[in-house]
PDB file of C-alpha atoms in Angstrom:
ATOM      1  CA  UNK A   1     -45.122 -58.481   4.955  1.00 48.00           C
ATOM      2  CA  UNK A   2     -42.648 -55.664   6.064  1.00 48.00           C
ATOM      3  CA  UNK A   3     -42.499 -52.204   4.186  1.00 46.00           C
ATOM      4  CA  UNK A   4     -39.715 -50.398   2.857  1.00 46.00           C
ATOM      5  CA  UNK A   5     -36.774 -49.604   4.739  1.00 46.00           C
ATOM      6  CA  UNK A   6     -37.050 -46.467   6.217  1.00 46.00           C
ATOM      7  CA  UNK A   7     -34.012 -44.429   5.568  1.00 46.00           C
ATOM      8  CA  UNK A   8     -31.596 -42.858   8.577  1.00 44.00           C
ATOM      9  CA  UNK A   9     -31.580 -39.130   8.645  1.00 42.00           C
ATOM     10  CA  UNK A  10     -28.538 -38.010   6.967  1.00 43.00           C
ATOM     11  CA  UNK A  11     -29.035 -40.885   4.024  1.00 45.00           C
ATOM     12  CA  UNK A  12     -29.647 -40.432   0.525  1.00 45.00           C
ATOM     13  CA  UNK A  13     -30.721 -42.398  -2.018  1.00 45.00           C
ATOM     14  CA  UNK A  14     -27.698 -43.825  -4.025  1.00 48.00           C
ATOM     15  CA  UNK A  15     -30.189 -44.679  -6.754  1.00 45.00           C
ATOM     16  CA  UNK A  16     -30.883 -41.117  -7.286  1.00 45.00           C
ATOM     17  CA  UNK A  17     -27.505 -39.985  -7.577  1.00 54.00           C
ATOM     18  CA  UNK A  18     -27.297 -38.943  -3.919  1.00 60.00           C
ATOM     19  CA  UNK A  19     -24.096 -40.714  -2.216  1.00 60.00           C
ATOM     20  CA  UNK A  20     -24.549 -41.723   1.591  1.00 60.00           C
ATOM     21  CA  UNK A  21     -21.582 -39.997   3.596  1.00 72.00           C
ATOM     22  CA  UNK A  22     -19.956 -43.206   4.902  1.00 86.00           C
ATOM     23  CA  UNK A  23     -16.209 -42.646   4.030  1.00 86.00           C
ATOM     24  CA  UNK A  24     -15.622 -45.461   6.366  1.00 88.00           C
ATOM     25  CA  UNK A  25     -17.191 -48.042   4.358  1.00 90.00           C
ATOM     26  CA  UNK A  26     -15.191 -46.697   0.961  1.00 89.00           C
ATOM     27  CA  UNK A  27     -12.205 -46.747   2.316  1.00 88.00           C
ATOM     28  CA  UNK A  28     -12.274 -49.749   3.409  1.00 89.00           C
ATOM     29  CA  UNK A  29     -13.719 -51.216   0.287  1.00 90.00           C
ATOM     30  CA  UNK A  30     -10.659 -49.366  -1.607  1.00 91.00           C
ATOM     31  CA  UNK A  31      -8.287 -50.749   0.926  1.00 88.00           C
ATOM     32  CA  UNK A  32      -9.428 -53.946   0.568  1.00 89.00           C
ATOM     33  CA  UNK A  33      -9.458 -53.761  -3.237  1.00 89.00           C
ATOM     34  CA  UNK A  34      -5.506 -52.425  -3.755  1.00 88.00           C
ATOM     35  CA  UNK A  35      -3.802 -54.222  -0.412  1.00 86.00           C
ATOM     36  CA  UNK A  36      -5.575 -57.218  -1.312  1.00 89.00           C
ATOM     37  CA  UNK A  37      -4.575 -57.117  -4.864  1.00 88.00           C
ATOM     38  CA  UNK A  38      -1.224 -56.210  -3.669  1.00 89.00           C
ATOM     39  CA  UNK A  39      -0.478 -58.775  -1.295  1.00 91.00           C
ATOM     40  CA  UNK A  40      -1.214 -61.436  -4.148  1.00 89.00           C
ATOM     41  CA  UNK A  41       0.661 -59.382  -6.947  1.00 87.00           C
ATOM     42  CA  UNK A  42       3.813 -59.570  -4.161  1.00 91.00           C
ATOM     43  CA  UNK A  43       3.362 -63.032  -2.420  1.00 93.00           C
ATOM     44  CA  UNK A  44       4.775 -64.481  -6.177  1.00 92.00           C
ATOM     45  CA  UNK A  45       7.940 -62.929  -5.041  1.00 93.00           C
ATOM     46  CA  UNK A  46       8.017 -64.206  -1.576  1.00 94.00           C
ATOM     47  CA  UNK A  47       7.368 -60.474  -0.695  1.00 95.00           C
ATOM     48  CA  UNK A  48       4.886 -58.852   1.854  1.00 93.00           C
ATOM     49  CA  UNK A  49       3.178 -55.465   1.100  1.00 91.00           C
ATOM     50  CA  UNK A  50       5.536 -54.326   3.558  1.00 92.00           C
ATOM     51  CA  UNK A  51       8.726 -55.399   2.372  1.00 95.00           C
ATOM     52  CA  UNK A  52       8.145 -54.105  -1.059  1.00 94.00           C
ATOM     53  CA  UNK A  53       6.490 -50.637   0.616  1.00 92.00           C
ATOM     54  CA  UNK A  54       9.834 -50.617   2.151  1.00 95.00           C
ATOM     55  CA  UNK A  55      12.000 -51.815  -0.864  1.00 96.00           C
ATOM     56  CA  UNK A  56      10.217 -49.005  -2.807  1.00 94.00           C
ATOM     57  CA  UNK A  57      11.071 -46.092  -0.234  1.00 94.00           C
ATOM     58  CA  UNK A  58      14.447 -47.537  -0.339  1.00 94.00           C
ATOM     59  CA  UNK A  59      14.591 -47.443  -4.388  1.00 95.00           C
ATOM     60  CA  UNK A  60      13.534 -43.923  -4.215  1.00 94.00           C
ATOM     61  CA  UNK A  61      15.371 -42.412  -1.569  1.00 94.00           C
ATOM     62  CA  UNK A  62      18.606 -44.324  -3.153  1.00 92.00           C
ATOM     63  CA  UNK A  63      19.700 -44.619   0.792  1.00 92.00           C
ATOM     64  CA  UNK A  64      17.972 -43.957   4.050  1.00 90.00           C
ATOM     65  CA  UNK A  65      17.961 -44.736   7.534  1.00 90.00           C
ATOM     66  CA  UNK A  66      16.362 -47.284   9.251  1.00 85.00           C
ATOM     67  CA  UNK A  67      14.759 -44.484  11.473  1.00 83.00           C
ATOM     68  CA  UNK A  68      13.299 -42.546   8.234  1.00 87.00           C
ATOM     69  CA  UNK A  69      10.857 -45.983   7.504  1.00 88.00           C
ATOM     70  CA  UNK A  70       9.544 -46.145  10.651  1.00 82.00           C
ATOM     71  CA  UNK A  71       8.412 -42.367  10.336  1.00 83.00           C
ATOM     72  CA  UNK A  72       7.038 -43.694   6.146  1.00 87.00           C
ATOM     73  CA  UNK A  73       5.451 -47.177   7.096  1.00 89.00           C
ATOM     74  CA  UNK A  74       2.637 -47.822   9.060  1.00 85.00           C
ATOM     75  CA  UNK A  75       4.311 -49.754  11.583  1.00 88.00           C
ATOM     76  CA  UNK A  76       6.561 -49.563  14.808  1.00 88.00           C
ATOM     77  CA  UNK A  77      10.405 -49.351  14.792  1.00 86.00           C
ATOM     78  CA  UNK A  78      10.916 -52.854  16.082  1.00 90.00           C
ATOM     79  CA  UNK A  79       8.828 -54.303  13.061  1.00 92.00           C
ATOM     80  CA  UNK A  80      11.046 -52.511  10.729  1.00 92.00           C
ATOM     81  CA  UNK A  81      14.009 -53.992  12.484  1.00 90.00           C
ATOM     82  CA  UNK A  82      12.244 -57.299  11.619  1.00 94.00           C
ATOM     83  CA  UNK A  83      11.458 -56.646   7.704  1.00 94.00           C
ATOM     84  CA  UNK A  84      15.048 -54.891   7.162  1.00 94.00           C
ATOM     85  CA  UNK A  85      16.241 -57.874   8.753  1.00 95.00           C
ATOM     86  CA  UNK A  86      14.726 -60.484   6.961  1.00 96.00           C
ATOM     87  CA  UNK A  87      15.347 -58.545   3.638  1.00 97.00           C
ATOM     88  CA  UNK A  88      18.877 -58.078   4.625  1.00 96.00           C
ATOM     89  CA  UNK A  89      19.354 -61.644   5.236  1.00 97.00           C
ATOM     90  CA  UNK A  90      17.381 -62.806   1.600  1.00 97.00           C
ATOM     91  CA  UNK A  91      20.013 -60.420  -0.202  1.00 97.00           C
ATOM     92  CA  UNK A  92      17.773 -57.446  -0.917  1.00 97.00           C
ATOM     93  CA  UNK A  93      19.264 -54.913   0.771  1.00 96.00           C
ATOM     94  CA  UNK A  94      22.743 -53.836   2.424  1.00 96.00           C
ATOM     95  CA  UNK A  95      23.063 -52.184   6.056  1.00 92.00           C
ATOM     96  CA  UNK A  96      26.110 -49.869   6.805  1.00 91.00           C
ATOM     97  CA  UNK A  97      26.693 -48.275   9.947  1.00 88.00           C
ATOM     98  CA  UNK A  98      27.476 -44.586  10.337  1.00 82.00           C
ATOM     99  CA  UNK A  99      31.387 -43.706  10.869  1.00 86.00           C
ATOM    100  CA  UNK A 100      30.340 -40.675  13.156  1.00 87.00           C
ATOM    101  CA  UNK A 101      27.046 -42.699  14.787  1.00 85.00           C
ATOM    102  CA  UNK A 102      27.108 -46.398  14.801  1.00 82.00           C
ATOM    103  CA  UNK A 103      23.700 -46.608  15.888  1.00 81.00           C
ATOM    104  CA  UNK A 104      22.525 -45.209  12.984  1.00 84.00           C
ATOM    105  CA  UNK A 105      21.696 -48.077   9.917  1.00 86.00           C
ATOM    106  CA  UNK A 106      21.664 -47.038   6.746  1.00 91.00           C
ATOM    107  CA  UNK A 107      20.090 -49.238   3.818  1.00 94.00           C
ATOM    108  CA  UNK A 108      20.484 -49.460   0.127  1.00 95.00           C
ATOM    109  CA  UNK A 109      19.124 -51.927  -2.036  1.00 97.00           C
ATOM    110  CA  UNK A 110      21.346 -54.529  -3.497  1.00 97.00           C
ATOM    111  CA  UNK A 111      21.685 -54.901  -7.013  1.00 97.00           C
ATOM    112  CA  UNK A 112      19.390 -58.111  -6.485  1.00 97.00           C
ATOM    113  CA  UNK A 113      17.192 -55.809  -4.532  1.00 97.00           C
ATOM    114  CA  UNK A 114      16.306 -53.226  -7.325  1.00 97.00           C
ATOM    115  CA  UNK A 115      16.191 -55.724 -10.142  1.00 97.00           C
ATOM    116  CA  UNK A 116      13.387 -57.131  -8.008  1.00 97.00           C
ATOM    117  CA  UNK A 117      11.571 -53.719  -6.889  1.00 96.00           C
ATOM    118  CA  UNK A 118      11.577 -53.291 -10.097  1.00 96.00           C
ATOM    119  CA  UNK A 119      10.077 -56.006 -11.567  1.00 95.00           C
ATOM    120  CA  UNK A 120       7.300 -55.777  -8.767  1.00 94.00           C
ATOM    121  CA  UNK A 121       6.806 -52.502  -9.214  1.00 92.00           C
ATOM    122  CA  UNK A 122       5.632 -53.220 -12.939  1.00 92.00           C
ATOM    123  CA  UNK A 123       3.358 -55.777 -11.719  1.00 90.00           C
ATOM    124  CA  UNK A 124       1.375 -53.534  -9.529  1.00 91.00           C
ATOM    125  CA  UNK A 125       1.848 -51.148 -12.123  1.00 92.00           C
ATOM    126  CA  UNK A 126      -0.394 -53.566 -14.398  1.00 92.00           C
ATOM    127  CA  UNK A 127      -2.748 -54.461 -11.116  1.00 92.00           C
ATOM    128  CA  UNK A 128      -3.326 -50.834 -10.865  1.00 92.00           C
ATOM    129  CA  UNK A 129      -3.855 -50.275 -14.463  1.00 94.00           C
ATOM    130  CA  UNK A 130      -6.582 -53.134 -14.200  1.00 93.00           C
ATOM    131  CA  UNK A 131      -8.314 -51.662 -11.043  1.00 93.00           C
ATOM    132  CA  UNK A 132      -8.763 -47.974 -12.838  1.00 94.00           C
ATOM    133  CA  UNK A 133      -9.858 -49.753 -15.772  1.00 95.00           C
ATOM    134  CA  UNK A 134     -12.966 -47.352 -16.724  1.00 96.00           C
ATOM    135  CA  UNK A 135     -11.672 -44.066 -15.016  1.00 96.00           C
ATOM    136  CA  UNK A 136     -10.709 -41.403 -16.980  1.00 96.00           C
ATOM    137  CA  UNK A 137      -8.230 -38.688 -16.491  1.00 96.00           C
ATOM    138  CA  UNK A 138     -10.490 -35.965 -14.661  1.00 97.00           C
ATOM    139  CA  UNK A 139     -11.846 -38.885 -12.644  1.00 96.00           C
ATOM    140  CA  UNK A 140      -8.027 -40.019 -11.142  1.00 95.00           C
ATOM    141  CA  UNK A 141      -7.571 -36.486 -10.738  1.00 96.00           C
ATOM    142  CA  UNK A 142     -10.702 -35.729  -8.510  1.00 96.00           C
ATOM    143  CA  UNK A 143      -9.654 -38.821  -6.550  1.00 93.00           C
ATOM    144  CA  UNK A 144      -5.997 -38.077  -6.115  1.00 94.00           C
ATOM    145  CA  UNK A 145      -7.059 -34.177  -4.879  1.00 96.00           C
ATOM    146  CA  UNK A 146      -9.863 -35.563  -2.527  1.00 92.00           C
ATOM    147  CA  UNK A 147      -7.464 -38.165  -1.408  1.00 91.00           C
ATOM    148  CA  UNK A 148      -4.896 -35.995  -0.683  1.00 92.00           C
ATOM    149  CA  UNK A 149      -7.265 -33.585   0.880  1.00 94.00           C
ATOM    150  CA  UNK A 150      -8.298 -35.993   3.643  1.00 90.00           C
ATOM    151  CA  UNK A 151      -4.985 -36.973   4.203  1.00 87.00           C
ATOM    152  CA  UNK A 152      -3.981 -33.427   4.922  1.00 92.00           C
ATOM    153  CA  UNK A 153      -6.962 -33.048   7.100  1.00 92.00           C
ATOM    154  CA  UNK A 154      -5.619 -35.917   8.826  1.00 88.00           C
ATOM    155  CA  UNK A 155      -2.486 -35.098   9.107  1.00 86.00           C
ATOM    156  CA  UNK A 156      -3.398 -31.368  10.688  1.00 92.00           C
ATOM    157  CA  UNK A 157      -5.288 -32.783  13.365  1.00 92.00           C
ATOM    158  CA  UNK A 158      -2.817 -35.135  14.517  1.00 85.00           C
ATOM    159  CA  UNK A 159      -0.314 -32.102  14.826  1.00 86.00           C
ATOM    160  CA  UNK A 160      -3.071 -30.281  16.661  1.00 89.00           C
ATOM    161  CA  UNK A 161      -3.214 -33.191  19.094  1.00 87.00           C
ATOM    162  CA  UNK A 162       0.352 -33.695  19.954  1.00 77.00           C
ATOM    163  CA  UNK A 163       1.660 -32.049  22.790  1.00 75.00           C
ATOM    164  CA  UNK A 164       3.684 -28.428  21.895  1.00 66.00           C
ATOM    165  CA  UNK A 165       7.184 -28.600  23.651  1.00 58.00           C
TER     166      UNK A 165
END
């Protein structure tokens, strides 16, 4: 017969209100729960998480460059190339070149495009709805500030790493 578990210093008892300081482990249970979600509330469209990510910046910033999403997404330049591409080629979105710089692509969404973004968009609008089923408002608020707060954090110290010119 084996005796209770025998707690690591540094761990509280959930059961007695105490939360155990593994952001890790809730992050990646809330990452799992929305991208997840996502990626099943999109596939019905034929649509990534990425493309619509990207179709959404798109919507917002009415135009941008194909330079501005690979600073906005989480991937690298090339893999933009291949989503703006694909997109491009399905009809969601237009590419113009720049009179003064014709290296520089700038994208739009095509009629098509929004019409779809923003059908999507109300989908994961109702998946969201569903997965802060429960939370009130002082709760989302706590969550966006503490969210937002680690994201700064993050942010600062990856300016504090990078190299001053």
């Amino acid at each position: 017969m084996t005796g209770p578990r025998r707690r690591s210093q540094g761990e509280q008892d959930e059961s007695a209100g105490g939360v155990r300081p593994d952001l890790g482990r809730y992050v990646s249970s809330l990452a799992n729960a929305v991208y997840k979600g996502i990626g099943a509330e999109v596939a019905r469209y034929d649509l990534s998480p990425l493309d619509i990510q990207l179709l959404m910046i798109c919507m917002e910033m009415n135009e941008c460059a194909a330079t501005q999403l690979a600073q906005l997404l989480p991937v690298d330049a090339s893999r933009i190339s291949r989503l703006v591409t694909g997109l491009a080629d399905r009809g969601l979105l237009r590419r113009r070149r720049l009179r003064r710089d014709r290296r520089i692509v700038m994208l739009r969404l095509s009629p098509r495009g929004q019409e779809l973004t923003v059908q999507v968009t109300e989908h994961m609008q109702s998946y969201y709805a569903r997965l802060t089923q429960g939370l009130n408002e002082r709760e989302m608020r706590a969550f966006a500030t503490t969210a937002m707060k680690i994201s700064a954090n993050y942010a600062a110290m990856v300016e504090a790493e990078e190299p001053s010119d």
